[in-house]
Amino acid sequence: MVVVFVLVAVAVLALLAGVHRYVWRRLIGDTTAGGSLARRVGTVAAFVLPLLTVGALVSSRSGVPFPVQQVLAWPGYLWLAALLYLTLALLAGEAVRPLLSRFLARRAAARQTAPVDVSVGAPAVQVPAAAEPGPATDGSTRTDPAPDTEAPAPPVADPSRRLFVARAVGGAAALAGLGTVGLGTYGVLRGPRTKRITVRLAGLPRSAHGFRIAMVSDIHLGPILGRAHTRRVVDAINATSPDLIAVVGDLVDGSVADLGPAAEPLAGLEARHGSYFVTGNHEYFSGAAEWVDHVRELGLHPLENARVEIAGFDLAGVNDVAGESEGQGPDFARALGDRDRGRASVLLAHQPVVIDDAVEYGVGLQLSGHTHGGQLWPGNLVAELANPTVAGYERYGDTQLYVSRGAGAWGPPVRVGAPSDITVVELASPQA
């Protein structure tokens, strides 16, 4: 097992080194002169930025002081996203590069073979046709020089043209890649948008028709997203005037000591039937027991493999599967085993992979997060391999599943193709 881990780690490091080398070559090596200031600065950046990324990843797991984590996180995590989209843009540029080179070469050749413009009014110069061999006027035989039969030299690539192509393609790739990261960062820092869906729930009485649950997942408070982000999320939720609020895991990436103040605005959540919380996998990386106690102090009700009756339906919550390593994993029997299956039910479970258990226990609606919708395209393709549903609504037998993209971001504070959201789930009674 250790050997496999080492081999995988070496392969990943080799891949990252190769990608960095490729990006340096296309953006710096091909576009700058040796020894120039731009070449030196670009080369230094090619070494420093990945080191900052490693520092950001390691510091969050090694007890480094939180202010140091914050300093490393911004450049380190942003470079991960920038590297992805710079690489994709440069690879797309490989198809453009030969086309642009041919176009410029043909245009240059056309200019060289174009007829010379003769000034207006200048007498035309008559070029006599080549004389046929024949007797000279003095009676001797004239012999013309033999024509040159050597093949023309192959065209030599113009260094200035190569440099122009490299700079044009590299500049366009840099603009596209960094622009994508910039827009994706703005989308996260702006805060989540509100989505609304209506779910018809079997067994829901007419009196509970129109009951609104504001669900939010994956806020991911940490060295980048802090108190201001929490305030944006709380304001967005309260603006919907929900009947109940569900915080479905991955609230934090760090300890209560470091992030307790960042989570404090959660005390301002307002809902007629209260706010509920279940753990996500990142809580188990950050001290789940301490966070469960802390959110309780902030006024949220943790559902640790537990169930409560709310306005005509059962609201249940299970611990995240990551808690199994600590003996605190999901326990569906404890949360749902003895309930009246004739009643409507809503289950809060961080990861959508537990949908099979929800089906087995007759859950009407499961609310989940975890996937971030892929967060960084084409990450959604990878997320589809590990999750039954990456984002949105799907039905599994008699159980309905809704997966939120989440309100924050893990690692790079960037989202591309998977905008952050909170969702207001309005329950509809079949009797209405």
Coordinates of C-alpha atoms in Angstrom, one line a residue:
M1 CA 0.0 0.0 0.0
V2 CA 2.8 2.4 0.9
V3 CA 4.6 1.6 -2.4
V4 CA 1.4 2.4 -4.4
F5 CA 1.0 5.7 -2.5
V6 CA 4.6 6.6 -3.2
L7 CA 4.2 5.8 -6.9
V8 CA 1.1 7.8 -7.2
A9 CA 2.7 10.8 -5.4
V10 CA 5.7 10.6 -7.7
A11 CA 3.5 10.4 -10.8
V12 CA 1.5 13.5 -9.6
L13 CA 4.6 15.5 -8.9
A14 CA 6.1 14.5 -12.3
L15 CA 2.9 15.6 -14.0
L16 CA 2.8 18.9 -12.2
A17 CA 6.5 19.5 -13.0
G18 CA 5.8 18.8 -16.7
V19 CA 2.8 21.1 -16.7
H20 CA 4.8 23.9 -15.1
R21 CA 7.6 23.4 -17.6
Y22 CA 5.1 23.6 -20.5
V23 CA 3.5 26.7 -19.2
W24 CA 6.9 28.4 -18.6
R25 CA 8.1 27.5 -22.1
R26 CA 5.0 28.8 -23.9
L27 CA 4.5 32.0 -21.8
I28 CA 8.1 32.9 -20.9
G29 CA 10.7 30.8 -22.9
D30 CA 9.2 31.4 -26.3
T31 CA 8.2 35.0 -25.8
T32 CA 11.2 36.6 -24.1
A33 CA 14.9 37.0 -24.8
G34 CA 17.5 35.1 -22.8
G35 CA 18.8 37.1 -19.9
S36 CA 16.1 39.8 -20.2
L37 CA 14.3 41.1 -17.1
A38 CA 11.0 39.5 -18.3
R39 CA 12.7 36.1 -18.6
R40 CA 14.2 36.3 -15.1
V41 CA 10.9 37.5 -13.5
G42 CA 8.9 34.8 -15.3
T43 CA 11.4 32.1 -14.3
V44 CA 11.3 33.1 -10.6
A45 CA 7.5 33.1 -10.7
A46 CA 7.5 29.6 -12.2
F47 CA 9.4 28.3 -9.1
V48 CA 7.8 30.5 -6.4
L49 CA 4.1 30.1 -7.3
P50 CA 4.1 26.3 -7.0
L51 CA 6.0 26.5 -3.7
L52 CA 3.3 28.8 -2.4
T53 CA 0.7 26.3 -3.5
V54 CA 2.4 23.5 -1.6
G55 CA 2.7 25.8 1.4
A56 CA -1.0 26.6 1.3
L57 CA -2.0 22.9 1.1
V58 CA 0.4 21.8 3.8
S59 CA -0.1 24.7 6.2
S60 CA -3.8 23.9 6.7
R61 CA -3.0 20.4 8.0
S62 CA 0.2 21.0 9.9
G63 CA -0.8 23.5 12.7
V64 CA 0.8 26.5 11.1
P65 CA -0.4 29.7 12.7
F66 CA -3.6 30.9 11.1
P67 CA -2.2 34.3 9.9
V68 CA 0.5 32.4 8.0
Q69 CA -2.2 30.2 6.4
Q70 CA -4.0 33.3 5.3
V71 CA -0.9 34.8 3.7
L72 CA -0.1 31.6 1.8
A73 CA -3.7 30.8 0.8
W74 CA -4.5 33.6 -1.6
P75 CA -1.5 33.2 -4.0
G76 CA -1.1 29.5 -3.4
Y77 CA -4.7 28.5 -4.1
L78 CA -5.3 31.0 -6.9
W79 CA -2.3 29.7 -8.7
L80 CA -3.9 26.2 -8.8
A81 CA -6.9 27.6 -10.7
A82 CA -4.7 29.8 -12.9
L83 CA -2.5 26.9 -13.8
L84 CA -5.5 24.8 -14.8
Y85 CA -7.0 27.5 -17.2
L86 CA -3.6 28.7 -18.5
T87 CA -2.8 25.1 -19.5
L88 CA -6.2 24.6 -21.1
A89 CA -5.9 27.9 -23.0
L90 CA -2.4 27.1 -24.2
L91 CA -3.4 23.6 -25.4
A92 CA -6.2 25.2 -27.4
G93 CA -3.5 27.6 -28.7
E94 CA -1.5 24.7 -30.1
A95 CA -4.2 24.3 -32.8
V96 CA -4.1 28.0 -33.6
R97 CA -0.3 28.3 -33.7
P98 CA 0.4 26.5 -37.1
L99 CA -2.6 28.2 -38.7
L100 CA -1.4 31.6 -37.8
S101 CA 2.2 30.8 -38.9
R102 CA 1.0 29.7 -42.3
F103 CA -1.2 32.8 -42.7
L104 CA 1.7 35.1 -42.0
A105 CA 4.1 33.1 -44.2
R106 CA 1.7 33.3 -47.2
R107 CA 1.1 37.0 -46.7
A108 CA 4.9 37.6 -46.6
A109 CA 5.3 35.5 -49.8
A110 CA 2.6 37.4 -51.5
R111 CA 4.3 40.7 -50.7
Q112 CA 7.6 39.4 -52.1
T113 CA 6.1 38.3 -55.5
A114 CA 3.8 41.3 -56.0
P115 CA 4.6 43.4 -59.2
V116 CA 6.6 46.5 -58.7
D117 CA 4.5 49.7 -59.0
V118 CA 5.9 51.9 -61.8
S119 CA 5.5 55.6 -61.3
V120 CA 2.8 57.3 -63.4
G121 CA 4.2 58.8 -66.6
A122 CA 7.5 56.9 -66.6
P123 CA 8.3 55.3 -69.9
A124 CA 7.8 51.6 -70.0
V125 CA 11.0 49.6 -70.2
Q126 CA 11.0 47.0 -72.9
V127 CA 12.9 43.9 -72.0
P128 CA 14.0 42.2 -75.2
A129 CA 13.3 38.5 -75.5
A130 CA 16.1 36.2 -75.1
A131 CA 17.9 35.8 -78.5
E132 CA 18.0 32.4 -80.1
P133 CA 21.5 31.0 -80.7
G134 CA 22.7 32.0 -84.1
P135 CA 25.5 33.5 -86.1
A136 CA 26.9 36.7 -84.9
T137 CA 27.4 39.7 -87.1
D138 CA 31.0 38.9 -87.4
G139 CA 30.3 35.4 -88.7
S140 CA 31.0 33.5 -85.5
T141 CA 28.5 31.4 -83.6
R142 CA 26.9 33.0 -80.5
T143 CA 26.4 30.9 -77.4
D144 CA 24.1 32.1 -74.6
P145 CA 24.9 31.3 -71.0
A146 CA 23.3 28.1 -69.7
P147 CA 20.2 28.7 -67.5
D148 CA 20.6 28.1 -63.8
T149 CA 19.2 24.6 -63.1
E150 CA 19.7 24.6 -59.3
A151 CA 16.5 24.1 -57.2
P152 CA 15.5 27.2 -55.1
A153 CA 16.5 27.1 -51.5
P154 CA 13.8 26.1 -49.0
P155 CA 12.2 29.0 -47.2
V156 CA 13.8 29.8 -43.9
A157 CA 11.4 30.5 -41.0
D158 CA 11.5 34.2 -40.1
P159 CA 12.6 34.5 -36.4
S160 CA 10.5 37.7 -36.0
R161 CA 7.5 35.8 -37.3
R162 CA 8.0 33.0 -34.8
L163 CA 8.3 35.5 -32.0
F164 CA 5.1 37.3 -33.1
V165 CA 3.2 34.0 -33.2
A166 CA 4.5 32.9 -29.8
R167 CA 3.6 36.3 -28.2
A168 CA 0.2 36.5 -29.9
V169 CA -0.9 33.0 -28.9
G170 CA 0.7 33.2 -25.4
G171 CA -0.9 36.6 -24.8
A172 CA -4.3 35.4 -25.8
A173 CA -4.0 32.3 -23.7
A174 CA -2.9 34.4 -20.7
L175 CA -5.8 36.8 -21.2
A176 CA -8.3 33.9 -21.5
G177 CA -6.9 31.9 -18.6
L178 CA -6.4 34.7 -16.1
G179 CA -9.7 36.3 -17.1
T180 CA -11.5 33.1 -16.4
V181 CA -10.0 32.9 -13.0
G182 CA -10.8 36.6 -12.3
L183 CA -14.4 36.2 -13.2
G184 CA -14.7 33.0 -11.2
T185 CA -13.2 34.6 -8.1
Y186 CA -15.6 37.5 -8.4
G187 CA -18.5 35.1 -8.5
V188 CA -17.4 33.5 -5.2
L189 CA -16.7 36.8 -3.4
R190 CA -19.9 38.3 -4.6
G191 CA -21.8 35.7 -2.6
P192 CA -24.3 33.0 -3.6
R193 CA -27.4 33.5 -5.7
T194 CA -30.8 32.2 -4.6
K195 CA -32.5 29.4 -6.4
R196 CA -36.0 28.2 -5.8
I197 CA -37.5 24.8 -6.5
T198 CA -40.9 23.2 -5.6
V199 CA -41.0 19.5 -4.5
R200 CA -44.2 17.6 -4.2
L201 CA -43.7 15.4 -1.1
A202 CA -45.8 12.3 -0.5
G203 CA -47.6 12.3 2.9
L204 CA -47.3 16.1 3.4
P205 CA -50.5 17.4 4.9
R206 CA -52.4 20.3 3.3
S207 CA -51.5 22.4 6.4
A208 CA -47.8 22.2 5.4
H209 CA -48.3 23.0 1.8
G210 CA -45.9 25.8 0.8
F211 CA -43.5 25.1 3.6
R212 CA -40.1 26.7 2.7
I213 CA -36.7 25.3 3.6
A214 CA -33.7 27.5 2.9
M215 CA -30.8 25.1 2.4
V216 CA -27.2 26.0 2.2
S217 CA -24.1 23.7 2.0
D218 CA -20.3 24.0 1.6
I219 CA -19.8 27.5 3.0
H220 CA -16.1 26.5 3.6
L221 CA -15.0 29.2 6.0
G222 CA -11.3 29.2 6.1
P223 CA -8.1 31.3 5.5
I224 CA -9.7 32.9 2.5
L225 CA -13.5 33.0 3.1
G226 CA -14.2 34.5 6.5
R227 CA -16.7 36.6 8.5
A228 CA -17.7 38.8 5.6
H229 CA -18.6 35.8 3.5
T230 CA -20.7 34.4 6.4
R231 CA -22.5 37.7 6.6
R232 CA -23.3 37.6 2.9
V233 CA -24.7 34.1 3.2
V234 CA -26.8 34.9 6.2
D235 CA -28.2 38.0 4.6
A236 CA -29.1 36.1 1.4
I237 CA -30.9 33.4 3.5
N238 CA -32.8 35.8 5.7
A239 CA -33.9 37.7 2.6
T240 CA -36.0 34.7 1.6
S241 CA -38.0 34.6 4.9
P242 CA -37.8 30.8 5.1
D243 CA -39.8 28.6 7.5
L244 CA -36.7 26.5 8.3
I245 CA -33.0 26.7 7.5
A246 CA -30.8 23.7 6.8
V247 CA -27.0 24.0 6.9
V248 CA -25.9 20.8 5.1
G249 CA -22.3 20.3 6.0
D250 CA -18.8 21.6 5.2
L251 CA -19.3 24.8 7.1
V252 CA -15.6 25.2 7.9
D253 CA -12.0 24.4 7.0
G254 CA -10.3 24.9 10.3
S255 CA -10.6 24.9 14.0
V256 CA -13.1 26.7 16.3
A257 CA -10.1 28.6 17.7
D258 CA -9.2 30.0 14.3
L259 CA -12.7 30.3 12.7
G260 CA -15.1 30.8 15.6
P261 CA -15.3 34.5 15.0
A262 CA -15.9 34.0 11.2
A263 CA -18.9 31.7 12.0
E264 CA -20.5 34.1 14.5
P265 CA -22.9 35.8 12.0
L266 CA -24.7 32.5 11.8
A267 CA -26.3 33.5 15.1
G268 CA -28.3 36.0 13.0
L269 CA -30.2 33.3 11.0
E270 CA -33.9 33.8 11.2
A271 CA -36.6 31.2 10.5
R272 CA -39.9 30.4 12.2
H273 CA -39.0 26.8 12.8
G274 CA -35.3 27.3 13.5
S275 CA -32.0 26.4 11.9
Y276 CA -30.5 22.9 11.7
F277 CA -27.1 21.6 11.0
V278 CA -25.4 18.3 9.9
T279 CA -21.7 17.6 9.6
G280 CA -19.8 17.3 6.3
N281 CA -16.5 15.6 5.7
H282 CA -14.5 18.8 6.3
E283 CA -15.9 19.1 9.8
Y284 CA -14.1 15.8 10.6
F285 CA -10.9 17.3 9.3
S286 CA -11.4 20.3 11.6
G287 CA -12.7 18.9 14.9
A288 CA -16.3 17.9 14.4
A289 CA -17.3 17.6 18.1
E290 CA -16.1 21.2 18.8
W291 CA -17.9 22.5 15.8
V292 CA -21.2 20.8 16.7
D293 CA -21.0 22.4 20.2
H294 CA -20.1 25.8 18.7
V295 CA -23.0 25.9 16.2
R296 CA -25.3 24.9 19.0
E297 CA -24.1 28.0 20.9
L298 CA -24.8 30.1 17.8
G299 CA -28.5 28.9 17.9
L300 CA -28.4 26.1 15.3
H301 CA -29.8 22.6 16.2
P302 CA -27.3 19.8 15.2
L303 CA -28.9 16.6 13.9
E304 CA -26.5 13.9 14.7
N305 CA -28.2 10.8 13.4
A306 CA -31.4 12.3 14.8
R307 CA -35.0 13.2 13.8
V308 CA -37.5 15.9 14.8
E309 CA -41.1 16.4 13.9
I310 CA -41.7 19.7 12.1
A311 CA -45.1 21.0 10.9
G312 CA -46.5 17.8 9.6
F313 CA -43.3 16.1 8.4
D314 CA -40.2 14.4 9.8
L315 CA -36.9 16.2 9.5
A316 CA -33.9 13.9 9.9
G317 CA -30.2 14.4 9.7
V318 CA -27.3 11.9 9.5
N319 CA -23.6 12.4 10.2
D320 CA -21.2 12.5 7.2
V321 CA -19.6 9.2 6.0
A322 CA -16.2 10.7 6.9
G323 CA -17.2 10.3 10.5
E324 CA -16.9 6.5 10.2
S325 CA -13.1 6.8 10.8
E326 CA -14.0 8.3 14.3
G327 CA -16.9 5.9 15.0
Q328 CA -19.4 8.7 14.2
G329 CA -20.6 7.9 10.8
P330 CA -24.2 7.9 9.5
D331 CA -26.7 5.8 11.4
F332 CA -29.9 5.6 9.4
A333 CA -31.5 3.1 11.7
R334 CA -31.1 5.5 14.6
A335 CA -32.3 8.5 12.6
L336 CA -35.1 6.8 10.6
G337 CA -35.7 3.3 11.8
D338 CA -38.7 3.7 14.1
R339 CA -40.6 6.4 12.3
D340 CA -44.1 6.3 10.8
R341 CA -43.5 5.8 7.1
G342 CA -46.8 7.3 6.4
R343 CA -45.5 10.7 7.3
A344 CA -43.6 12.9 4.9
S345 CA -39.9 13.0 5.5
V346 CA -36.9 15.2 4.6
L347 CA -33.4 14.0 5.2
L348 CA -30.3 16.2 5.6
A349 CA -27.2 14.3 4.4
H350 CA -24.0 16.1 3.3
Q351 CA -23.0 13.6 0.6
P352 CA -25.4 12.4 -2.1
V353 CA -23.8 9.0 -2.2
V354 CA -26.0 7.9 0.7
I355 CA -29.1 8.1 -1.5
D356 CA -29.4 4.3 -1.5
D357 CA -29.8 4.2 2.2
A358 CA -32.4 7.0 2.0
V359 CA -34.4 4.9 -0.5
E360 CA -34.2 1.9 1.8
Y361 CA -35.6 3.8 4.7
G362 CA -38.4 5.4 2.6
V363 CA -37.2 9.0 2.7
G364 CA -39.3 11.3 0.6
L365 CA -36.7 14.0 0.0
Q366 CA -32.9 14.1 0.6
L367 CA -31.1 17.4 0.6
S368 CA -27.3 17.2 0.0
G369 CA -24.3 19.2 -1.1
H370 CA -20.6 18.2 -1.2
T371 CA -20.0 18.2 -4.9
H372 CA -19.8 22.0 -5.5
G373 CA -21.3 21.2 -8.9
G374 CA -17.7 20.4 -9.9
Q375 CA -16.6 24.0 -8.9
L376 CA -14.0 24.3 -11.7
W377 CA -14.9 23.1 -15.1
P378 CA -14.2 20.4 -16.3
G379 CA -14.3 19.2 -12.6
N380 CA -17.9 18.3 -13.1
L381 CA -16.8 15.4 -15.2
V382 CA -14.7 14.0 -12.4
A383 CA -17.5 14.7 -9.8
E384 CA -19.9 12.7 -12.0
L385 CA -17.7 9.6 -11.5
A386 CA -18.0 9.7 -7.7
N387 CA -21.6 11.0 -7.1
P388 CA -25.0 9.9 -8.3
T389 CA -26.1 13.5 -8.8
V390 CA -23.6 16.4 -9.2
A391 CA -26.1 19.2 -8.9
G392 CA -29.9 19.8 -9.1
Y393 CA -32.9 17.5 -8.8
E394 CA -33.2 13.8 -9.6
R395 CA -35.5 11.0 -8.5
Y396 CA -34.4 7.6 -7.3
G397 CA -37.4 5.3 -7.0
D398 CA -39.8 7.0 -4.6
T399 CA -37.0 9.1 -3.1
Q400 CA -36.2 12.6 -4.4
L401 CA -32.7 14.0 -4.2
Y402 CA -31.7 17.7 -4.5
V403 CA -28.0 18.6 -4.5
S404 CA -26.8 22.2 -4.0
R405 CA -23.7 23.5 -5.6
G406 CA -22.8 25.2 -2.2
A407 CA -22.3 28.7 -1.1
G408 CA -18.5 28.8 -0.9
A409 CA -15.4 27.1 -2.5
W410 CA -12.7 24.7 -1.3
G411 CA -9.1 25.5 -2.2
P412 CA -9.1 28.2 -4.9
P413 CA -11.9 30.8 -4.2
V414 CA -12.9 30.3 -7.8
R415 CA -15.9 28.8 -9.5
V416 CA -16.2 28.2 -13.3
G417 CA -19.3 26.7 -14.7
A418 CA -20.7 26.0 -11.3
P419 CA -22.0 29.2 -9.7
S420 CA -22.5 29.2 -5.9
D421 CA -26.1 29.1 -4.6
I422 CA -28.5 28.8 -1.7
T423 CA -31.8 27.0 -2.5
V424 CA -35.3 27.6 -1.2
V425 CA -37.1 24.3 -1.4
E426 CA -40.8 24.8 -1.3
L427 CA -42.7 21.7 -0.2
A428 CA -46.0 20.9 -2.0
S429 CA -48.7 18.7 -0.6
P430 CA -50.4 16.2 -3.0
Q431 CA -53.7 17.1 -1.3
A432 CA -53.4 20.8 -2.3

